[in-house]
CSV table of C-alpha atoms and ligand atoms in Angstrom, one decimal:
chain,number,residue,atom,x,y,z
A,1,MET,CA,0.0,0.0,0.0
A,2,GLY,CA,2.9,2.4,0.9
A,3,ILE,CA,4.3,2.3,-2.7
A,4,LEU,CA,0.8,2.9,-4.1
A,5,ILE,CA,0.4,6.0,-2.0
A,6,TYR,CA,3.8,7.2,-3.0
A,7,LEU,CA,3.0,6.6,-6.7
A,8,ALA,CA,-0.4,8.2,-6.4
A,9,LYS,CA,1.0,11.4,-4.9
A,10,ARG,CA,3.3,11.6,-7.8
A,11,TRP,CA,0.4,11.4,-10.2
A,12,VAL,CA,-2.3,13.4,-8.3
A,13,ALA,CA,-1.9,16.8,-6.6
A,14,GLY,CA,-3.8,16.2,-3.4
A,15,GLU,CA,-7.3,16.5,-2.0
A,16,TYR,CA,-7.9,20.3,-2.4
A,17,LEU,CA,-8.0,22.7,-5.3
A,18,GLU,CA,-5.3,24.7,-3.6
A,19,ASP,CA,-3.0,21.6,-3.9
A,20,ALA,CA,-3.8,21.5,-7.7
A,21,ILE,CA,-3.1,25.2,-8.1
A,22,GLU,CA,0.2,24.9,-6.3
A,23,ARG,CA,1.2,22.0,-8.7
A,24,ALA,CA,0.1,24.1,-11.6
A,25,ARG,CA,2.2,27.1,-10.3
A,26,SER,CA,5.2,24.8,-9.9
A,27,ALA,CA,4.7,23.5,-13.5
A,28,ASN,CA,4.4,27.1,-14.7
A,29,ASN,CA,7.7,27.9,-13.1
A,30,ARG,CA,9.2,25.2,-15.3
A,31,GLY,CA,7.6,26.6,-18.4
A,32,ILE,CA,4.7,24.1,-18.4
A,33,SER,CA,1.0,25.0,-18.5
A,34,GLY,CA,-1.4,23.2,-16.3
A,35,ILE,CA,-4.7,21.4,-17.0
A,36,ILE,CA,-6.5,20.7,-13.7
A,37,ASN,CA,-9.1,17.9,-13.3
A,38,HIS,CA,-11.2,17.4,-10.3
A,39,VAL,CA,-11.3,13.6,-10.1
A,40,GLY,CA,-14.7,12.0,-10.4
A,41,GLU,CA,-17.1,10.4,-12.8
A,42,HIS,CA,-20.5,8.7,-13.1
A,43,ASN,CA,-22.3,11.1,-10.8
A,44,GLU,CA,-25.9,9.8,-10.7
A,45,ASP,CA,-27.2,12.1,-8.0
A,46,ILE,CA,-28.2,15.7,-8.9
A,47,ALA,CA,-26.6,17.0,-5.6
A,48,GLU,CA,-23.3,15.4,-6.6
A,49,ILE,CA,-23.5,16.9,-10.1
A,50,GLU,CA,-24.2,20.3,-8.7
A,51,ALA,CA,-21.4,20.0,-6.1
A,52,SER,CA,-18.9,19.0,-8.9
A,53,ALA,CA,-20.0,22.0,-11.0
A,54,GLU,CA,-19.6,24.3,-7.9
A,55,GLU,CA,-16.1,22.8,-7.4
A,56,TYR,CA,-15.1,23.6,-11.0
A,57,SER,CA,-16.5,27.1,-10.6
A,58,ARG,CA,-14.4,27.7,-7.5
A,59,LEU,CA,-11.4,26.2,-9.4
A,60,LEU,CA,-11.9,28.8,-12.2
A,61,ASP,CA,-11.9,31.6,-9.7
A,62,GLY,CA,-8.8,30.2,-8.1
A,63,ILE,CA,-6.9,30.0,-11.4
A,64,LYS,CA,-7.9,33.6,-12.2
A,65,GLN,CA,-7.0,34.9,-8.7
A,66,GLU,CA,-3.7,33.2,-8.5
A,67,LYS,CA,-2.8,34.2,-12.1
A,68,ILE,CA,-1.9,30.6,-13.1
A,69,ASP,CA,-1.4,29.6,-16.7
A,70,CYS,CA,-3.9,26.8,-16.6
A,71,ALA,CA,-6.9,25.1,-18.4
A,72,ILE,CA,-9.3,22.8,-16.7
A,73,SER,CA,-10.5,19.3,-17.9
A,74,ILE,CA,-13.9,18.0,-17.1
A,75,LYS,CA,-15.7,14.6,-17.4
A,76,PRO,CA,-19.2,14.8,-18.8
A,77,THR,CA,-20.4,11.9,-16.6
A,78,GLN,CA,-19.3,13.9,-13.6
A,79,LEU,CA,-21.4,16.9,-14.8
A,80,GLY,CA,-24.8,15.6,-15.7
A,81,LEU,CA,-24.4,13.0,-18.5
A,82,MET,CA,-25.6,10.2,-16.2
A,83,LYS,CA,-28.9,11.9,-16.2
A,84,ASP,CA,-29.1,12.9,-19.9
A,85,VAL,CA,-27.5,15.0,-22.6
A,86,GLN,CA,-29.6,18.1,-21.7
A,87,THR,CA,-28.7,18.0,-18.0
A,88,CYS,CA,-25.0,17.8,-19.0
A,89,ILE,CA,-25.3,20.8,-21.4
A,90,ARG,CA,-27.2,22.8,-18.8
A,91,THR,CA,-24.5,22.1,-16.2
A,92,VAL,CA,-21.4,22.6,-18.4
A,93,ASP,CA,-22.6,25.6,-20.5
A,94,PRO,CA,-22.4,28.1,-17.6
A,95,LEU,CA,-19.0,26.8,-16.6
A,96,VAL,CA,-17.7,27.3,-20.2
A,97,LYS,CA,-19.1,30.8,-20.3
A,98,LYS,CA,-17.6,31.7,-17.0
A,99,ALA,CA,-14.3,30.3,-18.1
A,100,ALA,CA,-14.5,32.4,-21.3
A,101,ASP,CA,-15.1,35.5,-19.3
A,102,LEU,CA,-12.0,34.7,-17.2
A,103,GLY,CA,-9.9,33.8,-20.2
A,104,ILE,CA,-9.6,30.1,-19.3
A,105,PHE,CA,-9.8,27.1,-21.6
A,106,ILE,CA,-11.8,24.0,-20.9
A,107,TRP,CA,-11.1,20.5,-22.2
A,108,MET,CA,-13.8,17.7,-22.2
A,109,ASP,CA,-12.3,14.3,-21.4
A,110,MET,CA,-13.6,11.4,-23.5
A,111,GLU,CA,-14.9,8.5,-21.5
A,112,GLY,CA,-16.0,4.9,-22.2
A,113,SER,CA,-17.6,4.1,-25.6
A,114,ALA,CA,-21.1,4.0,-24.1
A,115,TYR,CA,-20.8,7.8,-24.0
A,116,THR,CA,-18.8,8.6,-27.1
A,117,GLN,CA,-21.6,9.8,-29.4
A,118,GLN,CA,-23.3,11.7,-26.6
A,119,ILE,CA,-20.1,13.5,-25.6
A,120,ILE,CA,-19.4,14.4,-29.2
A,121,ASP,CA,-22.9,15.7,-29.6
A,122,ILE,CA,-22.6,17.8,-26.4
A,123,TYR,CA,-19.2,19.2,-27.6
A,124,LYS,CA,-20.6,20.1,-31.0
A,125,HIS,CA,-23.6,21.9,-29.4
A,126,LEU,CA,-21.5,23.8,-26.9
A,127,TYR,CA,-18.7,24.7,-29.3
A,128,LYS,CA,-21.1,26.6,-31.6
A,129,GLU,CA,-21.2,29.4,-28.9
A,130,ASN,CA,-18.1,28.6,-26.9
A,131,LYS,CA,-14.8,28.6,-28.7
A,132,ASN,CA,-12.8,28.1,-25.4
A,133,LEU,CA,-13.7,24.4,-25.5
A,134,GLY,CA,-11.7,21.4,-26.6
A,135,LEU,CA,-12.6,17.7,-26.8
A,136,ALA,CA,-10.5,14.5,-26.3
A,137,ILE,CA,-10.8,11.9,-29.0
A,138,GLN,CA,-9.5,8.3,-28.7
A,139,ALA,CA,-7.3,6.9,-31.5
A,140,TYR,CA,-8.2,3.3,-30.7
A,141,LEU,CA,-11.9,3.6,-31.8
A,142,PHE,CA,-12.7,2.5,-35.3
A,143,ARG,CA,-15.1,5.4,-35.7
A,144,THR,CA,-12.4,8.0,-34.9
A,145,PRO,CA,-11.1,8.9,-38.5
A,146,ASP,CA,-14.7,9.8,-39.4
A,147,ASP,CA,-15.2,11.8,-36.2
A,148,LEU,CA,-12.0,13.7,-36.8
A,149,LYS,CA,-13.1,14.6,-40.4
A,150,GLU,CA,-16.4,15.9,-39.1
A,151,LEU,CA,-14.7,17.8,-36.2
A,152,SER,CA,-12.1,19.2,-38.5
A,153,ALA,CA,-14.8,20.5,-40.8
A,154,MET,CA,-16.2,22.6,-37.9
A,155,GLY,CA,-12.8,23.9,-36.8
A,156,ALA,CA,-12.9,22.1,-33.5
A,157,LYS,CA,-10.1,22.0,-30.9
A,158,ILE,CA,-9.1,18.4,-30.3
A,159,ARG,CA,-6.9,16.5,-27.9
A,160,LEU,CA,-5.8,13.2,-29.5
A,161,CYS,CA,-5.0,10.4,-27.1
A,162,LYS,CA,-4.7,6.6,-27.6
A,163,GLY,CA,-7.7,5.8,-25.3
A,164,ALA,CA,-7.7,4.6,-21.7
A,165,TYR,CA,-10.8,2.3,-21.4
A,166,ARG,CA,-11.2,-1.4,-22.1
A,167,GLU,CA,-13.3,-1.5,-25.2
A,168,PRO,CA,-14.7,-4.6,-27.2
A,169,ALA,CA,-12.8,-5.7,-30.3
A,170,ASP,CA,-15.8,-5.0,-32.6
A,171,ILE,CA,-15.5,-1.2,-32.0
A,172,ALA,CA,-11.8,-0.7,-31.0
A,173,ILE,CA,-8.3,-1.6,-32.0
A,174,LYS,CA,-6.9,-3.9,-29.3
A,175,LYS,CA,-3.2,-4.4,-30.1
A,176,HIS,CA,-0.9,-1.7,-28.7
A,177,CYS,CA,1.2,-1.5,-31.8
A,178,ASP,CA,-1.9,-1.1,-34.0
A,179,ILE,CA,-3.2,1.6,-31.7
A,180,LYS,CA,0.0,3.5,-32.1
A,181,LYS,CA,-0.2,3.1,-35.9
A,182,ALA,CA,-3.7,4.5,-35.9
A,183,TYR,CA,-2.6,7.4,-33.7
A,184,ALA,CA,0.2,8.1,-36.1
A,185,ASP,CA,-2.1,8.0,-39.2
A,186,GLN,CA,-4.6,10.3,-37.5
A,187,LEU,CA,-1.9,12.7,-36.4
A,188,GLU,CA,-0.7,12.9,-40.0
A,189,MET,CA,-4.2,13.5,-41.3
A,190,LEU,CA,-4.8,16.3,-38.7
A,191,PHE,CA,-1.6,18.1,-39.5
A,192,SER,CA,-1.6,17.6,-43.3
A,193,GLU,CA,-5.3,18.3,-44.0
A,194,GLY,CA,-5.7,21.2,-41.5
A,195,GLY,CA,-9.2,22.2,-40.3
A,196,LEU,CA,-8.8,21.9,-36.5
A,197,GLU,CA,-8.2,25.2,-34.8
A,198,ARG,CA,-6.0,23.5,-32.1
A,199,ILE,CA,-4.4,20.1,-31.9
A,200,ALA,CA,-3.3,18.7,-28.5
A,201,VAL,CA,-0.9,15.8,-28.8
A,202,ALA,CA,-1.6,13.9,-25.6
A,203,THR,CA,0.9,11.1,-25.3
A,204,HIS,CA,4.2,10.1,-23.6
A,205,ASP,CA,5.2,8.1,-26.6
A,206,ASP,CA,8.5,9.5,-27.8
A,207,GLU,CA,8.2,8.4,-31.3
A,208,LEU,CA,4.8,10.1,-31.7
A,209,ILE,CA,6.1,13.2,-30.0
A,210,ASP,CA,9.0,13.3,-32.5
A,211,MET,CA,6.5,12.7,-35.3
A,212,ALA,CA,4.4,15.6,-34.2
A,213,ARG,CA,7.4,17.9,-34.2
A,214,GLN,CA,8.3,16.8,-37.7
A,215,LEU,CA,4.7,17.2,-38.9
A,216,ASN,CA,4.6,20.7,-37.4
A,217,ASN,CA,7.7,21.6,-39.3
A,218,ASP,CA,6.1,20.5,-42.6
A,219,HIS,CA,2.6,21.9,-41.8
A,220,PRO,CA,2.8,24.4,-39.0
A,221,ARG,CA,-0.4,24.3,-36.8
A,222,ASN,CA,-1.7,25.6,-33.5
A,223,PHE,CA,-0.6,22.6,-31.4
A,224,GLU,CA,0.6,21.6,-28.0
A,225,PHE,CA,1.9,18.6,-26.2
A,226,GLN,CA,-0.1,17.3,-23.2
A,227,MET,CA,1.2,14.8,-20.7
A,228,LEU,CA,0.2,13.6,-17.3
A,229,MET,CA,1.5,15.1,-14.1
A,230,GLY,CA,4.5,13.1,-12.9
A,231,ALA,CA,5.2,11.5,-16.2
A,232,HIS,CA,8.0,12.3,-18.6
A,233,ASP,CA,8.9,15.4,-16.6
A,234,LYS,CA,12.3,15.8,-18.2
A,235,ARG,CA,10.9,15.5,-21.7
A,236,LYS,CA,8.2,18.1,-20.9
A,237,GLU,CA,10.9,20.6,-19.9
A,238,GLU,CA,13.1,19.8,-22.9
A,239,LEU,CA,10.1,20.4,-25.2
A,240,ALA,CA,9.1,23.6,-23.4
A,241,GLY,CA,12.8,24.7,-23.6
A,242,GLU,CA,12.6,24.2,-27.4
A,243,GLY,CA,9.6,26.6,-27.5
A,244,TYR,CA,6.8,24.2,-27.7
A,245,LYS,CA,3.6,24.7,-25.6
A,246,VAL,CA,3.6,21.8,-23.1
A,247,CYS,CA,0.8,21.1,-20.7
A,248,GLY,CA,0.7,18.8,-17.6
A,249,TYR,CA,-2.6,17.2,-16.6
A,250,ILE,CA,-3.1,17.6,-12.9
A,251,PRO,CA,-5.8,15.6,-11.1
A,252,TYR,CA,-6.9,16.3,-7.6
A,253,GLY,CA,-9.8,15.7,-5.2
A,254,LYS,CA,-10.9,13.7,-2.3
A,255,GLY,CA,-11.3,10.6,-4.4
A,256,TRP,CA,-7.7,10.7,-5.6
A,257,LEU,CA,-6.5,7.4,-4.3
A,258,GLY,CA,-9.6,5.5,-5.5
A,259,TYR,CA,-9.2,7.2,-8.9
A,260,PHE,CA,-5.6,6.2,-9.1
A,261,LEU,CA,-6.3,2.6,-8.1
A,262,ARG,CA,-9.1,2.4,-10.7
A,263,ARG,CA,-6.8,3.6,-13.4
A,264,LEU,CA,-4.2,1.1,-12.5
A,265,ASN,CA,-6.8,-1.6,-12.6
A,266,GLU,CA,-8.1,-0.5,-16.0
A,267,GLN,CA,-4.6,-0.3,-17.5
A,268,LYS,CA,-2.2,-2.5,-15.6
A,269,ARG,CA,0.6,-1.6,-17.9
A,270,ASP,CA,0.7,1.8,-16.2
A,271,ILE,CA,2.0,0.2,-13.0
A,272,LYS,CA,5.1,-1.0,-14.8
A,273,THR,CA,5.4,2.4,-16.6
A,274,ALA,CA,5.0,4.4,-13.4
A,275,MET,CA,7.5,2.3,-11.5
A,276,VAL,CA,10.1,2.5,-14.4
A,277,CYS,CA,9.5,6.2,-14.3
A,278,VAL,CA,10.2,6.5,-10.6
A,279,LEU,CA,13.2,4.2,-10.8
A,280,LYS,CA,14.7,6.2,-13.7
A,281,GLY,CA,14.0,9.4,-11.8
A,282,ASP,CA,12.2,10.8,-14.8
B,301,LIG,C1,-3.1,14.9,-21.0
B,301,LIG,C2,-3.8,13.6,-21.3
B,301,LIG,C3,-5.1,13.5,-21.3
B,301,LIG,C4,-5.8,12.3,-21.5
B,301,LIG,N1,-7.2,12.3,-21.7
B,301,LIG,C5,-7.8,11.1,-22.0
B,301,LIG,C6,-9.2,11.1,-22.2
B,301,LIG,O1,-9.9,12.1,-22.2
B,301,LIG,N2,-9.8,9.9,-22.5
B,301,LIG,C7,-9.0,8.7,-22.6
B,301,LIG,O2,-9.6,7.7,-22.9
B,301,LIG,N3,-7.7,8.7,-22.3
B,301,LIG,C8,-7.0,9.9,-22.0
B,301,LIG,N4,-5.7,9.9,-21.8
B,301,LIG,C9,-5.0,8.6,-21.7
B,301,LIG,C10,-4.5,8.1,-23.0
B,301,LIG,O3,-5.6,7.7,-23.8
B,301,LIG,C11,-3.5,6.9,-22.8
B,301,LIG,O4,-4.2,5.8,-22.2
B,301,LIG,C12,-2.3,7.2,-22.0
B,301,LIG,O5,-1.8,8.5,-22.3
B,301,LIG,C13,-1.2,6.2,-22.3
B,301,LIG,O6,-0.8,6.3,-23.7
B,301,LIG,P1,0.6,7.0,-24.2
B,301,LIG,O7,0.4,7.2,-25.6
B,301,LIG,O8,0.8,8.1,-23.3
B,301,LIG,O9,1.7,5.9,-23.9
B,301,LIG,P2,1.7,4.3,-24.0
B,301,LIG,O10,1.4,3.9,-25.3
B,301,LIG,O11,1.0,3.8,-22.9
B,301,LIG,O12,3.3,4.2,-23.8
B,301,LIG,C14,4.2,4.8,-24.7
B,301,LIG,C15,5.5,5.1,-23.8
B,301,LIG,O13,5.1,6.3,-23.1
B,301,LIG,C16,5.6,6.2,-21.8
B,301,LIG,N5,4.5,6.4,-20.9
B,301,LIG,C17,3.2,6.0,-21.1
B,301,LIG,N6,2.4,6.4,-20.0
B,301,LIG,C18,3.3,6.9,-19.1
B,301,LIG,C19,3.1,7.4,-17.9
B,301,LIG,N7,1.9,7.5,-17.3
B,301,LIG,N8,4.2,7.9,-17.2
B,301,LIG,C20,5.4,7.9,-17.8
B,301,LIG,N9,5.6,7.4,-19.0
B,301,LIG,C21,4.6,6.9,-19.7
B,301,LIG,C22,6.3,4.9,-21.6
B,301,LIG,O14,7.7,5.0,-21.8
B,301,LIG,C23,5.8,4.1,-22.8
B,301,LIG,O15,6.7,3.1,-23.2
B,301,LIG,C24,-5.0,11.1,-21.7
B,301,LIG,C25,-3.6,11.2,-21.6
B,301,LIG,C26,-3.0,12.4,-21.4
B,301,LIG,C27,-1.5,12.4,-21.4
C-alpha cells in the first residue's frame, strides 16, 4: 500500500483545489502550462452533479485569482451526463461561459464508448457558442477517423489520445502497436489536412512526440503537447525549452486514491510504466 500512496502522490496533486493550483504554479515555473481535473465520474445524483459544478466554478476563480497559466479538464459523466445530454449541457454551459469571461480554456475528457456519441454531440452543441472548449478523441476507436473529419470541418479543438478504457474488439483496436499506428495516421491527417483550430498531442510516446514535431515543421499548426503530471517530466521541460507549448494534466480531489487505483486496474501496464519512471528518476 505504501508504494501505491507514493506513486499516487506523484500522479495526483492532493485533495484540495489549492493543492492543484500549487502544482500548476510549480509547472508554470518550469515553463509548463497546467490542465487541472477534479477527479470523479459517473455522478448519478443531482446533488453530486451540482457539487462538482460548484467545485469547478471555484477552481476557475482560483486559477484567475492566482494568475496561473492553466486550463481545466472535465468529465461529462461527472457533470450531468448520467442523467441525460440536456442535463449535461445545462451544467457545463455556464462553466464554459464563466471560463471564457476569465480567459480560461476547458477540455472535455472522452470517456468509455457507451458515452462517445453523446459526448461528441454535447461538444458540437456547446462549441457553436463557446470557442474556449476542446474535446478529447481516442485513436483506438474504429469510428475516430470519421469523427475527426467531421470535427475538423467545424474547426474544433481536439486532444488526440490513444484511449484509456477497455473496449470490445468490434469497436476498437486492441493491439498496442496497432493503436500506435492508428494514432500516427490520425496525427498525420490532422496536420496535413488542417481544419482543426487547435491540436493537442496527448501522449508520452517519444516516437509520436517526434513525429508531431516533424509534422509541425512540414505543416505548422496551432498545437501543443499534453502529458500527465508526474510522467516524462524531463521530456516536458526539454520540449518547453525548445519553445513548444507543453501542458501537464493535474488531477486532484478527495477521491484521488480510488481514482488512481481504478486507473491502475483499468490499465495494468501503467503500473510498470510508473515504476520504471520512478526508478529512472524521470
Ligand atoms: C493529457 C492527457 C489526457 C488524456 N485524456 C484522456 C481522455 O480524455 N480519455 C481517454 O480515454 N484517455 C485519455 N488519456 C490517456 C491516454 O488515452 C492513454 O491511455 C495514455 O496516455 C497512455 O498512452 P501513451 O500514448 O501516453 O503511452 P503508451 O502507449 O502507454 O506508452 C508509450 C510510452 O510512453 C511512456 N508512458 C506512457 N504512459 C506513461 C506514464 N503514465 N508515465 C510515464 N511514462 C509513460 C512509456 O515510456 C511508454 O513506453 C489522456 C492522456 C493524457 C497524457
